[in-house]
């Protein structure tokens, strides 16, 4: 990354020019902090790498959909990849024009389709025949035509975690590439549909180019065949998926990726759509937490943090390795201990890091969980009636709360008692 978003200065971990302990004190912990400079740098790196190709960059909102994060990208001209009515509304509310939005996902409802059509989105990525037929009906009923790409399933192994692999025949995503020609023929006859391209996305956190290249070659081959069938294939949507370094992974850099894309796809002369999520935001964010206790068990040392699996589920759900560092830089030569970092949630799986070497920590010390800007806050829940985690955006020496911590009245107040449980009613069973 061209800019170092998080680094020690004078022994204190900073986000850009702000000591993170200041944010922890003001906002409390746990709290997510993002560097606007790092977000912008990632977008600009993509733009620079794809400068010679006609590419629309549509940030995959699912990675981090805070309005301020989307706005950061939108202000630079970035589009959005959305997968639900909620994400579509978030993109529009943050100022992404409809013409820069693509709509992905296997289960779009009629209502979602109508909303997206009225917003004039760039493209629907259609994943099945029933979806195709329903979209045509909805578009025709509005007197509109939907530009679509078929998301094909290339049956390629992305070599990533099983839960984030999407391009194998056994996965629920896309239409089998072997059926693509028949489905395009069907689409071309539908009143509400204009087929314009092919989409593919084989998984997330890919750390080598080979699976991408295998999938893209399949797409290019198919596009050639479809053109011979008389279809006007003008756009290829290459999905997201470029990995980041959580530990010692060495994902390809964006320049290498862009060069491979050019090599493989340029003979077609298509426009490109890219849907990066993780690689835009992961390294631009950290989750700050405070040590509540250090508990010495017979065989292990547990550092019990005030952040838990409900705030950051990646380690629990995907066995993901996330770096953890103290906000106060340890003195050189400090002896290290091995500890498990866990949260207060009542589940054995509430582990943020296992068997981790660390400088010794004590109650009250603060740590940062690194590379947490993607699939962190968006996957947070209120499990154990813990408050939804707040978020802060940093720019230079300034910071702003971009989502305040929920309060208990708000959280508990979402529940409603049925009439028969209200005071004065007979509360027993009927
Ligand atoms: N486009 C489509 C159609 C997708 O399904 C995804 C991610 C993306 C783009 C963005 O992919 P990215 O550039 O972020 O790899 N929660 C998991 C990751 C799930 C990814 C799902 N799809 C995690 O924390 O690892």
XYZ file of N, CA and C and ligand atoms in Angstrom, residues 46 58-63 81 83 104-105 125 127 151 161 163-164 166 173 200-201 203-206 237-243 246 274-280 313-314 317-318 320 374-376 378-379, ligand 1:
175
model
N -6.099 0.956 -8.055
C -6.884 0.217 -9.057
C -7.036 1.041 -10.325
N -16.535 -1.037 -9.395
C -17.761 -1.022 -8.586
C -17.450 -1.677 -7.253
N -17.199 -0.865 -6.262
C -16.821 -1.354 -4.933
C -17.912 -2.267 -4.357
N -17.509 -3.461 -3.913
C -18.474 -4.405 -3.333
C -18.805 -3.970 -1.907
N -19.981 -3.381 -1.762
C -20.398 -2.806 -0.481
C -20.383 -3.791 0.675
N -20.540 -5.063 0.368
C -20.640 -6.038 1.448
C -19.415 -6.023 2.351
N -18.267 -5.573 1.833
C -17.041 -5.586 2.641
C -17.098 -4.561 3.776
N -21.100 -2.350 -6.214
C -21.683 -3.668 -6.453
C -22.551 -3.967 -5.243
N -25.883 -6.270 -3.334
C -26.488 -7.610 -3.345
C -27.833 -7.656 -2.624
N -25.726 -7.830 -7.876
C -25.379 -9.249 -7.901
C -26.232 -10.004 -6.882
N -26.118 -11.321 -6.884
C -26.784 -12.117 -5.844
C -27.775 -13.108 -6.419
N -26.583 -8.777 -12.545
C -25.870 -10.027 -12.793
C -26.825 -11.158 -12.451
N -28.349 -14.906 -12.164
C -27.714 -16.160 -11.748
C -28.544 -17.408 -12.021
N -24.117 -14.362 -14.748
C -22.971 -14.814 -13.956
C -22.801 -16.294 -14.241
N -10.654 -20.476 1.352
C -11.457 -21.158 2.361
C -12.801 -21.606 1.764
N -15.745 -21.680 2.759
C -16.921 -20.820 2.954
C -16.886 -19.563 2.096
N -15.768 -19.277 1.478
C -15.716 -18.089 0.612
C -15.279 -18.446 -0.805
N -16.738 -19.641 -4.450
C -18.063 -19.516 -5.074
C -18.123 -20.023 -6.506
N -23.727 -20.534 -6.796
C -23.633 -19.310 -7.599
C -23.557 -19.554 -9.100
N -18.405 -13.107 -13.702
C -17.823 -14.257 -13.020
C -17.251 -13.784 -11.688
N -17.340 -14.628 -10.684
C -16.701 -14.324 -9.386
C -16.481 -15.673 -8.720
N -14.576 -16.420 -5.890
C -14.304 -16.533 -4.458
C -13.563 -15.316 -3.952
N -13.269 -15.355 -2.675
C -12.671 -14.204 -2.010
C -11.355 -14.621 -1.363
N -10.513 -13.618 -1.093
C -9.194 -13.866 -0.483
C -8.376 -14.838 -1.330
N -8.328 -14.556 -2.636
C -7.463 -15.351 -3.523
C -6.055 -14.782 -3.447
N -17.807 -8.722 -16.551
C -17.711 -8.367 -15.131
C -16.842 -9.429 -14.472
N -15.677 -9.022 -14.006
C -14.696 -9.994 -13.518
C -14.762 -10.219 -12.007
N -15.767 -9.639 -11.355
C -15.958 -9.910 -9.925
C -14.874 -9.278 -9.062
N -14.813 -9.725 -7.812
C -13.790 -9.213 -6.888
C -12.839 -10.340 -6.547
N -12.332 -10.326 -5.359
C -11.624 -11.514 -4.893
C -10.141 -11.412 -4.635
N -9.527 -10.294 -5.026
C -8.085 -10.195 -4.776
C -7.842 -10.177 -3.262
N -6.951 -11.056 -2.817
C -6.706 -11.199 -1.383
C -5.811 -10.105 -0.820
N -2.968 -10.950 5.510
C -3.314 -10.918 6.933
C -2.099 -11.304 7.766
N -15.256 -4.300 -12.479
C -14.521 -4.957 -11.390
C -15.279 -4.704 -10.104
N -15.315 -5.705 -9.229
C -16.087 -5.588 -7.986
C -15.227 -5.864 -6.757
N -14.178 -5.105 -6.538
C -13.339 -5.375 -5.374
C -14.023 -4.962 -4.068
N -13.839 -5.768 -3.055
C -14.381 -5.424 -1.731
C -13.246 -5.410 -0.729
N -12.825 -6.623 -0.360
C -11.792 -6.768 0.664
C -10.541 -5.945 0.373
N -10.044 -6.021 -0.862
C -8.766 -5.371 -1.149
C -8.880 -3.845 -1.086
N -10.113 -3.317 -1.058
C -10.301 -1.869 -0.916
C -10.279 -1.426 0.549
N -16.275 -11.569 13.427
C -16.547 -13.010 13.413
C -15.582 -13.801 12.540
N -14.699 -13.117 11.824
C -13.852 -13.832 10.862
C -13.011 -14.952 11.484
N -15.529 -17.823 12.258
C -16.250 -18.398 11.124
C -15.336 -19.022 10.077
N -14.186 -18.403 9.853
C -13.310 -18.893 8.770
C -11.938 -19.323 9.280
N -9.910 -17.504 10.483
C -9.031 -16.472 9.912
C -7.985 -16.025 10.932
N -12.402 -4.902 6.325
C -13.350 -5.608 5.448
C -13.985 -6.764 6.202
N -15.268 -6.932 6.034
C -16.013 -8.040 6.648
C -15.832 -8.052 8.167
N -15.708 -6.863 8.738
C -15.621 -6.705 10.185
C -16.939 -6.149 10.702
N -19.448 -4.917 9.230
C -20.656 -5.337 8.498
C -21.185 -6.686 8.958
N -20.320 -7.500 9.541
C -20.768 -8.820 9.982
C -21.023 -8.844 11.491
N -18.563 -9.719 -6.123
C -19.301 -10.765 -5.696
C -20.366 -11.284 -6.565
C -19.044 -11.334 -4.430
O -19.760 -12.383 -4.018
C -18.013 -10.806 -3.611
C -17.744 -11.354 -2.281
C -17.292 -9.702 -4.101
C -17.584 -9.191 -5.364
C -16.190 -9.057 -3.306
O -15.145 -9.935 -3.129
P -13.799 -9.463 -2.407
O -13.106 -8.508 -3.329
O -14.183 -8.822 -1.130
O -13.052 -10.718 -2.207
N -17.086 -12.605 4.667
C -15.996 -13.281 3.982
C -15.900 -12.858 2.527
C -17.157 -13.112 1.727
C -17.055 -12.668 0.289
C -18.336 -12.851 -0.431
N -18.388 -12.341 -1.768
C -14.700 -13.035 4.752
O -14.724 -12.334 5.767
O -13.653 -13.562 4.399
